Coordinates of C-alpha atoms in Angstrom, one line a residue:
M1206 CA -23.0 12.0 82.1
S1207 CA -21.9 15.5 81.7
G1208 CA -21.8 17.3 78.4
P1209 CA -18.7 18.1 76.4
P1210 CA -16.4 20.9 77.4
R1211 CA -16.1 24.1 75.4
P1212 CA -13.7 27.0 75.6
A1213 CA -14.5 29.9 77.9
G1214 CA -16.5 32.6 76.2
P1215 CA -16.8 36.3 77.0
P1216 CA -18.5 37.5 80.1
G1217 CA -22.2 36.9 80.0
D1218 CA -21.9 34.1 77.5
R1219 CA -24.7 31.6 78.0
P1220 CA -24.0 28.0 78.7
T1221 CA -24.4 25.4 76.1
E1222 CA -27.3 23.7 77.9
H1223 CA -29.8 25.0 75.3
L1224 CA -27.8 23.2 72.6
S1225 CA -26.8 19.9 74.2
G1226 CA -29.4 19.5 76.9
H1227 CA -26.7 19.3 79.6
P1228 CA -25.1 22.0 81.8
D1229 CA -21.7 23.4 80.9
E1230 CA -19.7 21.9 83.7
H1231 CA -16.2 22.5 82.3
R1232 CA -16.1 26.1 81.2
G1233 CA -12.7 27.3 80.4
K1234 CA -11.3 23.9 79.2
R1235 CA -10.0 23.5 75.7
P1236 CA -12.3 21.1 73.7
D1237 CA -10.6 17.9 72.7
K1238 CA -13.5 16.4 70.8
H1239 CA -15.1 16.7 67.4
P1240 CA -17.0 20.0 66.8
A1241 CA -20.2 18.1 66.1
E1242 CA -19.9 16.5 69.5
H1243 CA -19.2 19.9 71.1
L1244 CA -22.5 21.2 69.8
S1245 CA -24.7 18.2 70.2
G1246 CA -23.5 16.5 73.4
H1247 CA -23.3 13.2 71.5
P1248 CA -20.4 11.4 69.8
A1249 CA -19.5 12.8 66.3
K1250 CA -21.1 11.0 63.4
Q1251 CA -19.0 8.9 61.1
P1252 CA -18.7 10.1 57.4
D1253 CA -21.3 7.6 56.2
E1254 CA -23.9 8.6 58.7
R1255 CA -26.5 11.2 58.1
P1256 CA -25.3 14.7 59.0
A1257 CA -27.0 16.6 61.7
E1258 CA -29.6 19.2 60.8
H1259 CA -28.5 22.7 61.1
P1260 CA -30.8 24.9 63.2
G1261 CA -33.0 27.0 60.9
R1262 CA -32.1 25.2 57.8
R1263 CA -34.8 23.8 55.6
P1264 CA -34.9 20.0 55.2
T1265 CA -33.9 20.2 51.5
E1266 CA -30.8 22.2 52.2
R1267 CA -28.5 19.5 53.7
P1268 CA -24.8 19.8 53.1
A1269 CA -23.6 18.1 49.9
V1270 CA -22.1 14.6 50.5
L1271 CA -20.2 13.0 47.7
P1272 CA -21.5 9.5 47.0
R1273 CA -19.2 6.6 47.6
P1274 CA -17.7 5.2 44.4
P1275 CA -19.1 1.8 43.5
R1276 CA -17.1 -1.2 44.4
R1277 CA -14.9 -2.8 41.9
R1278 CA -17.0 -5.9 41.6
V1279 CA -20.0 -3.7 40.7
V1280 CA -18.1 -2.2 37.8
L1281 CA -16.9 -5.6 36.7
G1282 CA -20.4 -7.0 37.0
A1283 CA -21.8 -4.1 34.9
C1284 CA -19.1 -4.7 32.2
A1285 CA -19.8 -8.4 32.2
V1286 CA -23.6 -7.9 31.8
L1287 CA -23.2 -5.3 29.1
G1288 CA -20.6 -7.4 27.3
G1289 CA -22.9 -10.4 27.4
L1290 CA -25.8 -8.3 26.1
L1291 CA -23.5 -7.1 23.2
V1292 CA -22.5 -10.6 22.3
V1293 CA -26.2 -11.7 22.3
G1294 CA -27.1 -8.7 20.2
L1295 CA -24.4 -9.4 17.7
A1296 CA -25.5 -13.0 17.4
A1297 CA -29.1 -12.0 16.9
S1298 CA -28.2 -9.4 14.4
V1299 CA -26.4 -12.0 12.2
L1300 CA -29.3 -14.5 12.6
L1301 CA -32.2 -12.2 11.9
G1302 CA -33.1 -10.6 8.7
S1303 CA -35.4 -10.5 5.7
V1304 CA -33.7 -13.6 4.2
A1305 CA -34.1 -16.7 6.4
V1306 CA -30.8 -18.5 7.1
P1307 CA -30.8 -21.5 9.5
A1308 CA -28.8 -21.0 12.7
D1309 CA -26.6 -24.0 12.0
T1310 CA -25.8 -22.6 8.5
V1311 CA -24.9 -19.2 10.0
A1312 CA -22.5 -21.0 12.5
R1313 CA -20.8 -23.0 9.7
V1314 CA -20.4 -19.9 7.5
L1315 CA -18.8 -18.0 10.3
M1316 CA -16.6 -20.9 11.3
R1317 CA -15.5 -21.3 7.6
H1318 CA -14.4 -17.7 7.3
L1319 CA -12.8 -17.4 10.7
T1320 CA -10.9 -20.7 10.8
G1321 CA -10.9 -22.0 7.3
Q1322 CA -12.3 -25.3 8.4
G1323 CA -15.4 -27.0 7.1
E1324 CA -16.7 -27.7 3.6
P1325 CA -19.2 -25.1 2.2
T1326 CA -22.6 -26.8 2.0
W1327 CA -24.5 -23.6 1.7
S1328 CA -25.4 -21.4 -1.2
V1329 CA -23.4 -18.4 -2.3
S1330 CA -26.3 -16.1 -1.5
Q1331 CA -26.4 -17.3 2.1
D1332 CA -22.7 -16.8 2.4
T1333 CA -23.0 -13.3 1.1
V1334 CA -25.9 -12.4 3.4
V1335 CA -24.2 -13.7 6.6
W1336 CA -20.6 -12.7 6.0
N1337 CA -20.7 -9.6 3.7
L1338 CA -24.0 -8.0 4.8
R1339 CA -25.2 -8.9 8.3
L1340 CA -21.9 -9.3 10.2
P1341 CA -20.3 -6.0 9.0
R1342 CA -23.5 -4.2 9.7
A1343 CA -23.7 -5.6 13.3
L1344 CA -20.1 -4.7 13.9
L1345 CA -20.5 -1.2 12.5
A1346 CA -23.6 -0.7 14.8
G1347 CA -21.5 -1.6 17.8
L1348 CA -18.6 0.8 16.8
V1349 CA -21.0 3.7 16.1
G1350 CA -23.0 3.1 19.3
A1351 CA -19.8 3.0 21.4
G1352 CA -18.3 6.0 19.6
L1353 CA -21.4 8.2 20.1
A1354 CA -21.8 7.2 23.8
V1355 CA -18.1 8.0 24.5
S1356 CA -18.5 11.3 22.6
G1357 CA -21.5 12.2 24.7
A1358 CA -19.8 11.4 28.0
A1359 CA -16.8 13.6 27.0
T1360 CA -19.1 16.4 25.8
Q1361 CA -20.9 16.5 29.1
A1362 CA -17.6 16.8 31.0
L1363 CA -16.3 19.4 28.6
V1364 CA -19.3 21.8 29.0
R1365 CA -20.2 20.6 32.6
N1366 CA -23.8 20.0 31.5
P1367 CA -25.6 16.6 31.8
L1368 CA -28.0 17.7 29.1
A1369 CA -25.3 18.1 26.4
D1370 CA -24.6 15.6 23.7
P1371 CA -23.3 15.8 20.1
Y1372 CA -26.8 15.8 18.7
V1373 CA -28.3 18.5 21.0
L1374 CA -25.2 20.7 20.6
G1375 CA -25.2 20.6 16.8
L1376 CA -22.2 18.4 16.2
T1377 CA -24.3 15.7 14.5
Y1378 CA -25.7 18.2 11.9
G1379 CA -22.4 20.0 11.6
A1380 CA -20.8 16.7 10.6
A1381 CA -23.8 15.9 8.3
V1382 CA -23.4 19.2 6.4
G1383 CA -19.8 18.3 5.6
A1384 CA -20.5 14.7 4.6
V1385 CA -23.6 15.7 2.5
A1386 CA -21.7 18.4 0.8
V1387 CA -19.1 15.9 -0.4
T1388 CA -21.7 13.4 -1.5
V1389 CA -23.9 15.9 -3.4
T1390 CA -21.2 18.0 -5.0
G1391 CA -18.9 15.0 -5.8
V1392 CA -15.9 17.1 -4.7
A1393 CA -13.7 14.5 -3.0
P1394 CA -10.0 15.7 -3.1
L1395 CA -9.0 13.0 -0.5
G1396 CA -10.8 10.1 -2.2
G1397 CA -12.8 7.8 0.1
A1398 CA -11.6 9.8 3.2
S1399 CA -13.1 13.0 2.0
A1400 CA -16.5 12.5 3.6
G1401 CA -15.0 11.7 7.0
V1402 CA -12.6 14.7 6.9
A1403 CA -15.5 17.0 5.8
A1404 CA -17.7 15.6 8.6
F1405 CA -14.9 16.2 11.2
L1406 CA -14.5 19.8 10.0
G1407 CA -18.2 20.4 10.1
A1408 CA -18.6 19.0 13.6
L1409 CA -15.6 21.1 14.8
G1410 CA -17.1 24.2 13.3
A1411 CA -20.5 23.7 14.7
F1412 CA -19.2 23.0 18.2
T1413 CA -17.0 26.1 18.1
V1414 CA -20.0 28.3 17.2
V1415 CA -22.2 26.8 20.0
Y1416 CA -19.4 27.1 22.6
A1417 CA -18.8 30.7 21.7
L1418 CA -22.5 31.6 21.8
A1419 CA -23.0 29.9 25.2
R1420 CA -20.2 31.7 27.0
T1421 CA -21.2 34.7 29.1
G1422 CA -19.0 36.6 31.4
G1423 CA -16.2 34.0 30.8
A1424 CA -18.3 31.1 31.9
L1425 CA -20.7 28.6 30.3
A1426 CA -24.4 29.2 30.9
P1427 CA -26.1 25.8 30.8
L1428 CA -29.5 27.0 29.5
R1429 CA -27.8 29.2 26.9
L1430 CA -25.7 26.2 25.8
V1431 CA -28.7 24.0 25.1
L1432 CA -30.6 26.8 23.4
S1433 CA -27.6 27.7 21.3
G1434 CA -27.1 24.1 20.3
M1435 CA -30.7 23.8 19.2
A1436 CA -30.5 27.0 17.2
V1437 CA -27.4 25.9 15.4
T1438 CA -28.9 22.5 14.8
Y1439 CA -31.9 24.0 13.1
A1440 CA -29.7 26.3 11.0
L1441 CA -27.5 23.4 9.9
S1442 CA -30.6 21.3 9.2
G1443 CA -31.7 24.0 6.8
V1444 CA -28.3 24.0 5.1
T1445 CA -28.4 20.2 4.7
S1446 CA -31.9 20.4 3.2
F1447 CA -30.7 23.0 0.7
L1448 CA -27.8 20.8 -0.3
V1449 CA -30.1 17.8 -0.8
L1450 CA -32.5 19.8 -2.9
R1451 CA -29.5 20.8 -5.1
A1452 CA -28.7 17.2 -5.9
D1453 CA -29.3 16.3 -9.6
D1454 CA -29.7 12.6 -9.2
P1455 CA -33.0 11.4 -7.5
G1456 CA -31.2 8.3 -6.3
T1457 CA -28.6 10.3 -4.6
T1458 CA -31.3 12.5 -3.0
H1459 CA -33.2 9.4 -1.7
S1460 CA -30.0 7.8 -0.3
V1461 CA -28.9 11.0 1.4
L1462 CA -32.3 11.6 3.0
F1463 CA -32.3 8.0 4.3
W1464 CA -28.8 8.4 5.6
L1465 CA -29.7 11.7 7.4
F1466 CA -32.2 9.8 9.6
G1467 CA -29.5 7.3 10.5
S1468 CA -28.7 4.2 8.4
L1469 CA -26.2 1.3 8.6
A1470 CA -27.3 -0.1 5.3
E1471 CA -24.0 0.7 3.5
A1472 CA -21.9 -1.2 6.0
N1473 CA -19.1 -3.4 4.6
W1474 CA -15.8 -4.7 5.8
A1475 CA -13.9 -1.8 4.3
S1476 CA -15.9 0.7 6.4
L1477 CA -14.9 -0.8 9.7
G1478 CA -11.3 0.1 9.9
L1479 CA -11.5 3.8 10.3
P1480 CA -14.1 3.9 13.1
A1481 CA -12.3 1.1 14.9
V1482 CA -9.0 3.0 14.9
V1483 CA -10.6 6.4 15.8
L1484 CA -12.6 4.9 18.6
A1485 CA -9.6 3.0 20.1
A1486 CA -7.4 6.1 19.9
T1487 CA -10.0 8.4 21.4
M1488 CA -10.8 6.0 24.2
A1489 CA -7.1 5.7 25.0
A1490 CA -6.6 9.5 25.0
L1491 CA -9.7 10.1 27.2
L1492 CA -8.8 7.3 29.7
A1493 CA -5.3 8.9 30.0
Q1494 CA -7.1 12.1 30.9
A1495 CA -9.7 10.5 33.2
R1496 CA -8.5 12.3 36.3
P1497 CA -8.3 15.8 34.7
L1498 CA -11.8 15.1 33.3
N1499 CA -13.0 14.4 36.9
A1500 CA -11.4 17.6 38.1
L1501 CA -13.1 19.5 35.2
L1502 CA -16.5 18.5 36.5
L1503 CA -15.8 20.5 39.7
G1504 CA -15.3 23.8 37.9
D1505 CA -12.4 25.6 36.3
E1506 CA -11.1 27.2 39.5
T1507 CA -11.1 24.0 41.4
A1508 CA -9.5 22.2 38.5
A1509 CA -6.8 24.9 38.3
G1510 CA -6.2 24.4 42.1
L1511 CA -5.6 20.7 41.4
G1512 CA -3.1 21.5 38.7
V1513 CA -5.4 20.9 35.7
P1514 CA -5.1 23.4 32.8
A1515 CA -8.8 23.6 32.0
A1516 CA -8.5 25.8 28.9
R1517 CA -5.9 23.5 27.2
L1518 CA -7.8 20.4 28.3
R1519 CA -11.0 21.7 26.7
R1520 CA -9.1 22.4 23.4
H1521 CA -8.0 18.8 23.3
L1522 CA -11.5 17.6 24.1
F1523 CA -12.9 19.8 21.3
L1524 CA -10.7 18.0 18.8
L1525 CA -11.3 14.5 20.1
V1526 CA -15.1 14.9 20.3
A1527 CA -15.3 16.5 16.9
L1528 CA -13.1 13.8 15.3
L1529 CA -15.1 10.9 16.9
T1530 CA -18.5 12.4 16.1
G1531 CA -17.5 13.3 12.6
V1532 CA -16.3 9.8 11.7
M1533 CA -19.4 8.1 13.3
V1534 CA -21.8 10.5 11.6
A1535 CA -20.1 10.1 8.2
L1536 CA -20.6 6.3 8.4
A1537 CA -24.1 6.1 10.1
G1538 CA -25.8 9.5 9.5
G1539 CA -27.8 11.3 12.1
V1540 CA -28.3 8.8 14.9
G1541 CA -29.5 11.0 17.8
F1542 CA -29.8 10.7 21.6
I1543 CA -27.3 7.9 22.2
G1544 CA -24.7 10.4 23.4
L1545 CA -27.3 11.9 25.8
I1546 CA -29.1 8.8 27.3
V1547 CA -26.4 6.2 27.4
P1548 CA -23.9 8.2 29.6
H1549 CA -26.7 8.9 32.1
A1550 CA -27.5 5.2 32.3
A1551 CA -23.8 4.4 32.8
R1552 CA -23.6 6.9 35.6
L1553 CA -26.4 5.2 37.4
L1554 CA -24.4 2.0 37.3
V1555 CA -20.9 3.1 38.0
G1556 CA -20.9 6.7 39.0
S1557 CA -19.2 9.8 37.5
D1558 CA -15.5 8.7 37.6
H1559 CA -14.4 8.6 34.0
R1560 CA -12.1 5.7 34.6
R1561 CA -15.2 3.6 35.0
L1562 CA -17.7 5.7 33.1
L1563 CA -16.1 5.6 29.7
P1564 CA -15.7 1.8 29.3
V1565 CA -19.2 1.1 30.6
A1566 CA -20.7 3.8 28.4
A1567 CA -18.9 2.4 25.3
L1568 CA -20.2 -1.1 26.0
A1569 CA -23.7 0.2 26.7
G1570 CA -23.8 2.3 23.6
A1571 CA -22.6 -0.6 21.4
A1572 CA -25.2 -3.0 22.8
F1573 CA -27.9 -0.4 22.6
L1574 CA -27.4 0.5 18.9
V1575 CA -27.0 -3.2 17.9
L1576 CA -30.4 -3.9 19.5
V1577 CA -31.9 -0.8 17.9
D1578 CA -30.6 -1.9 14.5
I1579 CA -32.3 -5.3 14.9
A1580 CA -35.6 -3.5 15.7
A1581 CA -35.2 -1.2 12.7
R1582 CA -34.7 -4.1 10.3
T1583 CA -37.5 -6.3 11.7
A1584 CA -40.2 -4.0 13.1
L1585 CA -41.9 -3.3 9.7
H1586 CA -40.5 -6.3 7.7
P1587 CA -39.8 -6.3 4.8
Q1588 CA -39.5 -2.5 5.1
E1589 CA -36.5 -1.1 6.9
L1590 CA -36.6 1.9 9.3
P1591 CA -33.7 4.3 9.8
V1592 CA -32.0 3.6 13.1
G1593 CA -32.2 7.3 13.9
V1594 CA -36.0 7.2 13.9
V1595 CA -36.0 4.4 16.5
T1596 CA -33.4 6.2 18.7
S1597 CA -35.4 9.4 18.5
V1598 CA -38.6 7.6 19.6
I1599 CA -36.8 6.2 22.6
G1600 CA -34.6 9.2 23.4
A1601 CA -37.1 12.1 23.1
P1602 CA -39.2 11.1 26.2
L1603 CA -36.1 10.3 28.2
F1604 CA -34.6 13.7 27.2
L1605 CA -37.8 15.5 28.5
W1606 CA -37.6 13.5 31.7
L1607 CA -33.9 14.6 32.2
V1608 CA -34.8 18.2 31.6
H1609 CA -37.6 18.0 34.1
T1610 CA -35.4 16.3 36.7
R1611 CA -32.6 18.8 36.1
A1612 CA -35.0 21.8 36.6
R1613 CA -36.4 20.3 39.7
E1614 CA -32.9 19.7 41.2
T1615 CA -31.9 23.3 40.3
T1616 CA -35.0 25.3 41.3
G1617 CA -36.7 22.8 43.7
L1618 CA -39.9 23.1 41.6

């Protein structure tokens, strides 16, 4: 069988036998086959086959091939598994604690409050523990975990850096400075909402400083971004420590320090409304911008070519991420690494498409923090650990692994 034809070349042009292994029998004819077949003498490969090696190219320098998006059933399966894990975690969080309450009593208490049916055969203290302490805390853990995971996914798209998250980039401590300032000074012009507003403004200010420091030549430098975030985090940590030392009441100092490490101990039914509304509104806004977020990952020039105004989109993301992070930090304190680790785990499951990534990250973050809170309450019973300590112990090794993997992908070392 003869090799594929190719167009006639200039005089003295060598035949293509050295490329295809066959003599050039149809010189002068216009090729009517795929370019890959023209060079190799074999039928062109389909998109899902391995591309042919280019002569002289090192094995590690193959052309980039976009991975196929996961099938819909994979995404639905991931959501089902994570949703089931979240339900199991919530149930375990209500059942477990320093005060032993039988499982059937917990079920009757919940049924009584949810449906109004059943006669109360349990004590007032059991009712208080189950309904007013454990259940609000479990729900707040789910909301905060989901909010921080979604905030981390949006931050990584905003700065186009998989090592970015609200904690690493200083948003968490920026929000902490605002909330601690309100708590220590007692200046609360907006009443109960003052801490949340101050946390939002602090997160927005910290993110603005880090973003400005990381830009060089009109573009974001990934390494400078991480280093700037760490520098701002240390600076804001010093400011927070100064505010704590200025507190006059030792009880306030102790509670603020415990909160800074991440705590859900102050959860109650009144504290659930604001994070639920902010999380729902932010998720809706981000899902509506899912396609522009996907384009933003390709770079500003490519996004502009696709009709996406990158600068305006980033401004909107700034506000959304700062608002979501500020509210969650004001309620739960400095819970780190959820916004960094959980989005990576979600990408491994469903890919980088934000239409799939954001819901899966929210479910994964909620389930993760609910389980972490159970560990924090029961690991050193009867003493309670701050949830931020547990997330840091889990997240720090994973962060180092991500840095190592990122450096190896970038430099090949």
